[in-house]
Short mmCIF file of C-alpha atoms in Angstrom, two decimals:
data_model
loop_
_atom_site.label_atom_id
_atom_site.label_comp_id
_atom_site.label_asym_id
_atom_site.label_seq_id
_atom_site.Cartn_x
_atom_site.Cartn_y
_atom_site.Cartn_z
CA UNK K 445 -0.14 -0.05 -0.23
CA UNK K 446 1.17 3.38 -0.77
CA UNK K 447 0.79 6.53 -2.50
CA UNK K 448 2.21 9.32 -4.28
CA UNK K 449 2.43 13.40 -4.47
CA UNK K 450 3.41 15.88 -6.69
CA UNK K 451 4.17 13.98 -9.66
CA UNK K 452 0.36 13.09 -8.92
CA UNK K 453 1.28 13.10 -5.41
CA UNK K 454 4.76 12.66 -6.02
CA UNK K 455 4.31 8.81 -6.69
CA UNK K 456 4.33 7.85 -3.35
CA UNK K 457 7.12 5.89 -1.96
CA UNK K 458 9.40 5.27 -4.74
CA UNK K 459 12.20 4.46 -2.79
CA UNK K 460 11.72 1.07 -1.96
CA UNK K 461 8.36 0.43 -2.66
CA UNK K 462 6.92 -2.66 -1.32
CA UNK K 463 3.54 -3.98 -0.77
CA UNK K 464 1.84 -5.12 2.45
CA UNK K 465 1.41 -8.84 2.75
CA UNK K 466 -1.17 -10.33 4.49
CA UNK K 467 -0.53 -13.59 6.01
CA UNK K 468 -0.02 -14.11 2.20
CA UNK K 469 -1.62 -10.95 1.20
CA UNK K 470 0.33 -7.76 1.03
CA UNK K 471 3.39 -6.20 1.66
CA UNK K 472 4.45 -3.02 2.86
CA UNK K 473 6.84 -0.56 1.02
CA UNK K 474 10.18 0.88 2.47
CA UNK K 475 12.41 3.94 1.96
CA UNK K 476 15.77 2.46 1.54
CA UNK K 477 18.77 4.33 3.27
CA UNK K 478 22.23 4.96 1.81
CA UNK K 479 23.28 1.26 1.92
CA UNK K 480 22.10 -2.38 2.26
CA UNK K 481 23.88 -2.55 5.65
CA UNK K 482 20.39 -2.90 7.32
CA UNK K 483 19.66 -6.16 5.17
CA UNK K 484 22.29 -7.85 7.13
CA UNK K 485 20.59 -11.22 8.53
CA UNK K 486 20.88 -12.01 12.11
CA UNK K 487 22.20 -15.22 13.29
CA UNK K 488 19.25 -17.34 14.59
CA UNK K 489 15.71 -15.48 16.19
CA UNK K 490 15.52 -11.78 15.62
CA UNK K 491 15.08 -10.91 19.43
CA UNK K 492 17.09 -10.86 22.53
CA UNK K 493 15.55 -11.15 25.87
CA UNK K 494 16.61 -7.96 28.32
CA UNK K 495 17.42 -7.75 32.05
CA UNK K 496 14.91 -5.54 33.82
CA UNK K 497 17.56 -2.95 34.15
CA UNK K 498 17.90 -2.60 30.45
CA UNK K 499 13.99 -2.18 29.76
CA UNK K 500 13.26 1.31 27.71
CA UNK K 501 11.29 4.08 29.68
CA UNK K 502 7.75 3.68 28.06
CA UNK K 503 6.10 6.45 30.01
CA UNK K 504 5.98 8.93 27.48
CA UNK K 505 4.40 6.48 24.82
CA UNK K 506 1.51 5.80 27.59
CA UNK K 507 0.54 9.46 27.18
CA UNK K 508 -0.78 8.86 23.58
CA UNK K 509 -2.77 5.42 23.14
CA UNK K 510 -4.73 6.81 20.49
CA UNK K 511 -6.41 3.72 18.13
CA UNK K 512 -3.92 1.67 20.17
CA UNK K 513 -7.10 -0.53 21.30
CA UNK K 514 -8.19 -0.61 17.72
CA UNK K 515 -5.32 -2.20 16.68
CA UNK K 516 -4.73 -4.59 19.37
CA UNK K 517 -8.36 -6.02 18.66
CA UNK K 518 -7.18 -6.62 15.21
CA UNK K 519 -4.09 -8.71 16.30
CA UNK K 520 -6.46 -10.85 18.78
CA UNK K 521 -8.82 -11.39 16.17
CA UNK K 522 -6.02 -12.98 13.95
CA UNK K 523 -4.74 -14.86 16.99
CA UNK K 524 -8.12 -16.09 17.65
CA UNK K 525 -8.10 -18.15 14.40
CA UNK K 526 -7.06 -21.75 14.60
CA UNK K 527 -4.37 -21.33 11.73
CA UNK K 528 -2.46 -18.63 13.76
CA UNK K 529 -1.02 -21.26 16.06
CA UNK K 530 1.12 -22.68 13.32
CA UNK K 531 3.40 -19.54 13.64
CA UNK K 532 4.19 -20.07 17.43
CA UNK K 533 6.88 -20.50 18.16
CA UNK K 534 9.02 -19.89 14.99
CA UNK K 535 9.93 -22.93 13.13
CA UNK K 536 13.90 -23.79 13.23
CA UNK K 537 14.20 -20.91 15.62
CA UNK K 538 15.29 -22.63 19.00
CA UNK K 539 15.59 -19.23 20.77
CA UNK K 540 11.85 -18.73 20.31
CA UNK K 541 9.78 -20.00 23.23
CA UNK K 542 6.80 -17.30 22.67
CA UNK K 543 3.57 -19.08 22.25
CA UNK K 544 0.21 -18.03 20.74
CA UNK K 545 -1.35 -18.20 24.22
CA UNK K 546 1.27 -15.98 25.47
CA UNK K 547 1.03 -13.09 22.93
CA UNK K 548 -2.90 -13.32 23.30
CA UNK K 549 -2.83 -13.05 26.95
CA UNK K 550 -0.45 -10.15 26.55
CA UNK K 551 -2.92 -8.04 24.26
CA UNK K 552 -5.88 -8.93 26.54
CA UNK K 553 -3.80 -7.49 29.55
CA UNK K 554 -3.00 -4.26 27.72
CA UNK K 555 -6.53 -3.73 27.05
CA UNK K 556 -7.19 -3.98 30.75
CA UNK K 557 -4.58 -1.57 31.51
CA UNK K 558 -5.95 0.97 29.02
CA UNK K 559 -9.27 0.55 30.65
CA UNK K 560 -7.57 1.26 33.98
CA UNK K 561 -6.33 4.68 32.85
CA UNK K 562 -3.12 3.98 34.53
CA UNK K 563 -0.81 6.75 35.08
CA UNK K 564 2.57 6.48 32.95
CA UNK K 565 4.51 5.72 36.23
CA UNK K 566 2.06 3.19 37.08
CA UNK K 567 1.95 1.54 33.67
CA UNK K 568 5.94 1.80 33.43
CA UNK K 569 5.91 -0.15 37.06
CA UNK K 570 3.36 -3.06 35.57
CA UNK K 571 6.05 -3.64 32.69
CA UNK K 572 8.85 -3.90 35.02
CA UNK K 573 7.19 -6.35 37.50
CA UNK K 574 4.83 -8.24 34.99
CA UNK K 575 6.36 -8.51 31.49
CA UNK K 576 9.33 -9.72 29.65
CA UNK K 577 10.86 -7.33 27.25
CA UNK K 578 12.92 -8.47 24.10
CA UNK K 579 15.00 -6.21 21.94
CA UNK K 580 15.38 -6.35 18.35
CA UNK K 581 19.04 -7.53 17.58
CA UNK K 582 19.08 -5.04 14.67
CA UNK K 583 21.20 -5.13 11.57
CA UNK K 584 24.64 -4.57 14.05
CA UNK K 585 23.48 -7.26 16.71
CA UNK K 586 23.48 -4.01 18.77
CA UNK K 587 19.70 -2.97 18.36
CA UNK K 588 20.00 -0.79 15.62
CA UNK K 589 17.12 -0.73 13.47
CA UNK K 590 16.36 1.44 10.20
CA UNK K 591 12.79 2.37 10.41
CA UNK K 592 10.68 3.55 7.27
CA UNK K 593 7.40 4.23 6.32
CA UNK K 594 4.58 3.31 4.18
CA UNK K 595 1.08 4.20 3.26
CA UNK K 596 -1.84 3.56 0.77
CA UNK K 597 -1.91 5.68 -2.50
CA UNK K 598 -4.96 7.29 -4.16
CA UNK K 599 -4.55 7.36 -8.06
CA UNK K 600 -7.09 7.86 -10.89
CA UNK K 601 -7.58 5.12 -13.41
CA UNK K 602 -9.73 3.28 -15.82
CA UNK K 603 -11.33 -0.19 -16.21
CA UNK K 604 -10.33 -0.20 -19.88
CA UNK K 605 -7.17 0.57 -21.76
CA UNK K 606 -7.63 4.00 -23.35
CA UNK K 607 -5.21 6.37 -25.26
CA UNK K 608 -4.87 8.18 -21.72
CA UNK K 609 -4.56 4.92 -19.60
CA UNK K 610 -1.88 2.51 -21.15
CA UNK K 611 -0.49 1.08 -18.07
CA UNK K 612 -2.04 -2.03 -15.97
CA UNK K 613 -2.05 -3.73 -12.72
CA UNK K 614 -2.96 -7.50 -12.99
CA UNK K 615 -5.18 -9.85 -11.51
CA UNK K 616 -3.69 -13.26 -10.06
CA UNK K 617 -2.75 -15.61 -12.62
CA UNK K 618 -4.96 -19.04 -12.31
CA UNK K 619 -1.36 -20.99 -12.35
CA UNK K 620 0.16 -19.28 -9.39
CA UNK K 621 -0.27 -21.88 -6.43
CA UNK K 622 0.54 -20.40 -2.90
CA UNK K 623 0.32 -21.47 0.91
CA UNK K 624 -2.95 -20.05 1.68
CA UNK K 625 -1.63 -19.04 5.21
CA UNK K 626 2.19 -17.75 4.45
CA UNK K 627 1.75 -16.67 0.58
CA UNK K 628 5.01 -18.75 -0.39
CA UNK K 629 5.10 -20.22 -3.83
CA UNK K 630 4.56 -23.86 -3.48
CA UNK K 631 6.42 -26.05 -6.22
CA UNK K 632 8.87 -24.65 -8.75
CA UNK K 633 9.50 -20.93 -8.63
CA UNK K 634 7.19 -18.95 -10.54
CA UNK K 635 8.56 -16.76 -13.31
CA UNK K 636 10.25 -13.19 -12.17
CA UNK K 637 8.73 -10.01 -13.31
CA UNK K 638 10.75 -9.61 -16.63
CA UNK K 639 9.71 -12.98 -17.61
CA UNK K 640 6.10 -12.40 -16.79
CA UNK K 641 6.01 -9.17 -18.63
CA UNK K 642 7.96 -9.66 -21.65
CA UNK K 643 6.37 -12.92 -22.53
CA UNK K 644 2.90 -12.07 -22.61
CA UNK K 645 1.98 -14.37 -19.86
CA UNK K 646 -0.20 -11.79 -18.39
CA UNK K 647 -2.15 -10.80 -21.55
CA UNK K 648 -5.98 -11.02 -20.68
CA UNK K 649 -5.18 -10.37 -16.85
CA UNK K 650 -5.19 -6.61 -16.81
CA UNK K 651 -7.41 -5.43 -13.91
CA UNK K 652 -7.15 -1.58 -14.16
CA UNK K 653 -5.37 0.77 -16.20
CA UNK K 654 -3.14 4.11 -15.44
CA UNK K 655 -1.88 6.98 -16.99
CA UNK K 656 1.79 6.76 -15.58
CA UNK K 657 3.86 3.64 -15.76
CA UNK K 658 5.26 4.33 -12.26
CA UNK K 659 1.46 4.23 -10.83
CA UNK K 660 0.97 0.50 -11.34
CA UNK K 661 4.41 -0.30 -10.33
CA UNK K 662 3.84 1.46 -7.25
CA UNK K 663 0.66 -0.36 -6.43
CA UNK K 664 2.36 -3.70 -7.13
CA UNK K 665 5.08 -2.61 -4.86
CA UNK K 666 2.84 -1.35 -2.05
CA UNK K 667 -0.03 -4.10 -2.52
CA UNK K 668 -2.82 -1.86 -2.44
CA UNK K 669 -4.29 1.50 -3.43
CA UNK K 670 -7.58 3.56 -3.62
CA UNK K 671 -8.53 4.11 -7.43
CA UNK K 672 -11.01 6.69 -8.85
CA UNK K 673 -12.67 5.57 -11.78
CA UNK K 674 -12.56 8.95 -13.91
CA UNK K 675 -15.19 7.66 -16.35
CA UNK K 676 -17.52 7.03 -13.74
CA UNK K 677 -16.38 8.96 -10.53
CA UNK K 678 -16.59 5.52 -8.53
CA UNK K 679 -14.00 4.62 -6.05
CA UNK K 680 -12.52 1.05 -6.13
CA UNK K 681 -10.62 -0.41 -3.28
CA UNK K 682 -7.54 -2.60 -4.78
CA UNK K 683 -5.74 -5.22 -2.56
CA UNK K 684 -2.98 -7.73 -2.67
CA UNK K 685 -3.91 -11.00 -4.39
CA UNK K 686 -0.48 -12.80 -4.29
CA UNK K 687 3.01 -12.57 -5.49
CA UNK K 688 5.62 -14.64 -7.51
CA UNK K 689 7.59 -14.51 -4.20
CA UNK K 690 10.70 -13.18 -5.76
CA UNK K 691 13.43 -10.92 -4.15
CA UNK K 692 12.23 -7.11 -4.38
CA UNK K 693 15.03 -4.49 -5.29
CA UNK K 694 13.65 -0.86 -5.01
CA UNK K 695 14.56 1.89 -7.47
CA UNK K 696 16.16 3.98 -5.30
CA UNK K 697 18.59 0.94 -4.19
CA UNK K 698 19.06 0.41 -7.89
CA UNK K 699 20.09 3.88 -8.90
CA UNK K 700 22.51 4.11 -6.10
CA UNK K 701 24.29 0.72 -7.06
CA UNK K 702 24.66 2.28 -10.67
CA UNK K 703 26.40 5.51 -9.47
CA UNK K 704 23.38 7.24 -10.82
CA UNK K 705 22.30 9.13 -7.59
CA UNK K 706 24.29 9.66 -4.32
CA UNK K 707 23.50 7.29 -1.68
CA UNK K 708 24.00 9.91 1.19
CA UNK K 709 21.35 11.99 -0.15
CA UNK K 710 18.77 9.30 -1.25
CA UNK K 711 15.16 10.50 -0.98
CA UNK K 712 11.81 10.10 -2.66
CA UNK K 713 12.05 13.45 -4.54
CA UNK K 714 15.45 12.35 -5.70
CA UNK K 715 14.62 9.05 -7.50
CA UNK K 716 11.38 10.72 -9.04
CA UNK K 717 13.50 13.58 -10.31
CA UNK K 718 15.96 11.15 -12.11
CA UNK K 719 13.05 9.58 -13.87
CA UNK K 720 11.60 12.53 -14.66
CA UNK K 721 14.73 13.61 -16.34
CA UNK K 722 15.42 10.30 -17.83
CA UNK K 723 12.07 8.77 -18.67
CA UNK K 724 13.47 6.09 -21.22
CA UNK K 725 15.36 4.26 -18.39
CA UNK K 726 12.29 3.83 -16.33
CA UNK K 727 11.03 0.77 -17.97
CA UNK K 728 14.22 -1.45 -17.55
CA UNK K 729 14.71 -0.53 -13.82
CA UNK K 730 11.09 -1.63 -13.24
CA UNK K 731 11.89 -4.89 -15.11
CA UNK K 732 15.04 -5.41 -12.96
CA UNK K 733 12.72 -5.85 -9.98
CA UNK K 734 12.13 -9.53 -10.03
CA UNK K 735 9.34 -9.16 -7.45
CA UNK K 736 5.91 -8.72 -8.93
CA UNK K 737 2.63 -8.76 -6.94
CA UNK K 738 -1.12 -9.27 -8.38
CA UNK K 739 -4.00 -7.41 -7.12
CA UNK K 740 -7.89 -7.64 -6.73
CA UNK K 741 -10.76 -5.45 -6.51
CA UNK K 742 -12.46 -5.49 -2.87
CA UNK K 743 -16.31 -6.39 -2.79
CA UNK K 744 -18.20 -3.97 -0.87
CA UNK K 745 -18.46 -6.06 1.75
CA UNK K 746 -14.42 -6.46 2.23
CA UNK K 747 -13.83 -2.96 1.57
CA UNK K 748 -14.90 -2.45 5.33
CA UNK K 749 -11.44 -4.08 6.32
CA UNK K 750 -9.33 -2.58 3.53
CA UNK K 751 -6.38 -2.04 3.41
CA UNK K 752 -5.16 -5.23 5.21
CA UNK K 753 -1.86 -6.27 5.99
CA UNK K 754 0.02 -9.87 6.48
CA UNK K 755 -2.12 -10.97 8.98
CA UNK K 756 -5.18 -10.47 6.81
CA UNK K 757 -6.37 -7.90 9.15
CA UNK K 758 -6.95 -4.09 8.66
CA UNK K 759 -3.91 -2.32 9.36
CA UNK K 760 -4.09 1.06 11.60
CA UNK K 761 -2.32 4.23 10.85
CA UNK K 762 0.75 4.63 13.04
CA UNK K 763 -0.27 1.52 15.05
CA UNK K 764 0.81 -1.35 12.66
CA UNK K 765 4.27 -2.30 11.87
CA UNK K 766 5.81 -4.44 9.01
CA UNK K 767 8.46 -6.88 9.90
CA UNK K 768 10.41 -9.92 8.66
CA UNK K 769 7.87 -12.50 10.06
CA UNK K 770 10.64 -15.34 9.61
CA UNK K 771 12.45 -13.71 12.94
CA UNK K 772 9.85 -11.86 14.41
CA UNK K 773 6.34 -12.85 16.22
CA UNK K 774 3.51 -11.50 14.15
CA UNK K 775 0.60 -9.88 15.84
CA UNK K 776 2.89 -9.09 18.81
CA UNK K 777 2.88 -5.68 20.90
CA UNK K 778 5.69 -3.55 20.02
CA UNK K 779 7.54 -0.44 21.46
CA UNK K 780 9.37 1.76 19.27
CA UNK K 781 11.81 4.57 20.07
CA UNK K 782 12.79 6.38 16.71
CA UNK K 783 12.64 10.25 15.09
CA UNK K 784 9.58 10.29 13.18
CA UNK K 785 8.42 12.77 10.45
CA UNK K 786 5.92 15.14 11.58
CA UNK K 787 3.27 16.69 9.47
CA UNK K 788 5.90 19.11 8.10
CA UNK K 789 8.50 16.32 7.40
CA UNK K 790 10.85 17.29 10.20
CA UNK K 791 11.91 14.56 12.15
CA UNK K 792 10.66 14.65 15.91
CA UNK K 793 11.40 12.28 18.75
CA UNK K 794 8.67 9.54 18.86
CA UNK K 795 8.19 6.67 21.48
CA UNK K 796 5.06 4.40 20.67
CA UNK K 797 3.23 1.12 20.96
CA UNK K 798 2.54 -0.65 17.44
CA UNK K 799 1.29 -4.07 16.37
CA UNK K 800 3.26 -6.24 14.34
CA UNK K 801 0.62 -6.94 11.82
CA UNK K 802 2.43 -6.85 8.25
CA UNK K 803 5.43 -7.76 6.29
CA UNK K 804 7.11 -6.65 2.82
CA UNK K 805 9.28 -7.98 -0.04
CA UNK K 806 11.96 -5.81 1.31
CA UNK K 807 11.55 -5.56 4.88
CA UNK K 808 13.99 -8.77 5.61
CA UNK K 809 16.20 -8.94 8.50
CA UNK K 810 16.35 -7.47 12.12
CA UNK K 811 17.48 -4.05 11.00
CA UNK K 812 14.21 -3.11 9.05
CA UNK K 813 10.82 -2.02 10.29
CA UNK K 814 8.13 -0.19 8.52
CA UNK K 815 5.31 2.03 9.97
CA UNK K 816 2.08 2.18 8.09
CA UNK K 817 1.61 5.95 7.94
CA UNK K 818 -2.16 5.93 6.32
CA UNK K 819 -3.99 6.62 3.10
CA UNK K 820 -3.63 9.39 0.73
CA UNK K 821 -1.37 12.28 -0.12
CA UNK K 822 -0.33 13.29 3.36
CA UNK K 823 0.34 10.13 4.63
CA UNK K 824 2.23 9.69 1.30
CA UNK K 825 4.66 12.95 2.09
CA UNK K 826 5.11 11.62 5.72
CA UNK K 827 6.13 8.11 4.45
CA UNK K 828 8.36 9.64 1.81
CA UNK K 829 10.52 11.27 4.39
CA UNK K 830 13.65 9.20 5.43
CA UNK K 831 13.25 8.06 9.16
CA UNK K 832 16.18 7.28 11.43
CA UNK K 833 17.80 4.53 13.13
CA UNK K 834 15.92 3.66 16.48
CA UNK K 835 15.17 0.54 18.42
CA UNK K 836 12.61 -1.90 18.36
CA UNK K 837 11.13 -3.79 21.27
CA UNK K 838 8.68 -6.66 22.17
CA UNK K 839 6.58 -6.97 24.89
CA UNK K 840 5.45 -10.20 26.63
CA UNK K 841 3.22 -10.82 29.75
CA UNK K 842 5.53 -13.11 31.74
CA UNK K 843 4.20 -16.72 31.36
CA UNK K 844 3.61 -17.33 34.93
CA UNK K 845 1.45 -14.21 35.32
CA UNK K 846 -2.27 -14.66 34.95
CA UNK K 847 -3.95 -11.67 33.24
CA UNK K 848 -7.19 -10.47 34.02
CA UNK K 849 -9.98 -11.45 31.96
CA UNK K 850 -10.12 -9.25 29.23
CA UNK K 851 -12.68 -6.23 28.95
CA UNK K 852 -15.84 -7.15 27.13
#
């Protein structure tokens, strides 16, 4: 999910471009930094348990819990599904002892504390005495995490190809077979983007058409979008319907690798400006991204839960986080400490609670995390700003602590 602005809203997050993935659906986008060092894989599980003396101060975050309970409820709904238990503890991760039940009890307990209206000091004491806190190992095994933002774009499109609308997104091919829970391709590897686009294999699968080649690419990369059909004025909600499960490489990363932009000053405007000055190069750069995602149009009933993340649950602006689900426990409560863009694009200190509810083709390794910023141009402008290095923590009620009954 993402968006763009100026260039029709600056065409959204171009840097990393990545879709929201839901337990198979969607995937979130990312803005890539000057190097790929944040993609360094960790050894084993992505988390390390902290001693109580090393717990972060969460009191400032407790002063603002807007929409937190709503996001918690989305994770609870996921965890209550029988299929969710297969993810806990992580397969092939001996360090991971976190169970589905422990996460569920943690979320129930957080709801109770929210309804008790605890003071920040009281809340911090509850965490110190009744919770285990884990830190992400980060890209450097010292906790450093590069945070980025993603969002849901709003575009104008057409149901049919016209002289003005020439660039399509595609519905899911019938021969694409994926795991219904994880979204991973089953059987032999599915063709990469270049082969799919140049072979004509996707002919007849065109779902909607757009004016600019970057617009469908942004939707494919972000997984979803709100599309206004100019001919009728109707609004359609487009969502993720699967992918070829190939590696995603953002346009910004490619330009840096080719020495065409300065990696130390990489930003969304820089990438967009480059392709505005060199439009003939865009097609080849898009084809270099092996990952290809497919979309669907949500029904009226489904639109109520749009946009969804990798839990197949609706994501909440500034309360949903995308991470690497192979090393982090999905649906969990997290605490982040990072400088985040304000409405004017200025980086300001931020401490807050988010739910790990999404994933992304470019969000891999312990040094990456992506915050969902919302829908439309304003969210896009904020997501388009580079965030800072920060810290990511996971909170779990201690296994031996019995939580109170959840509020009804």
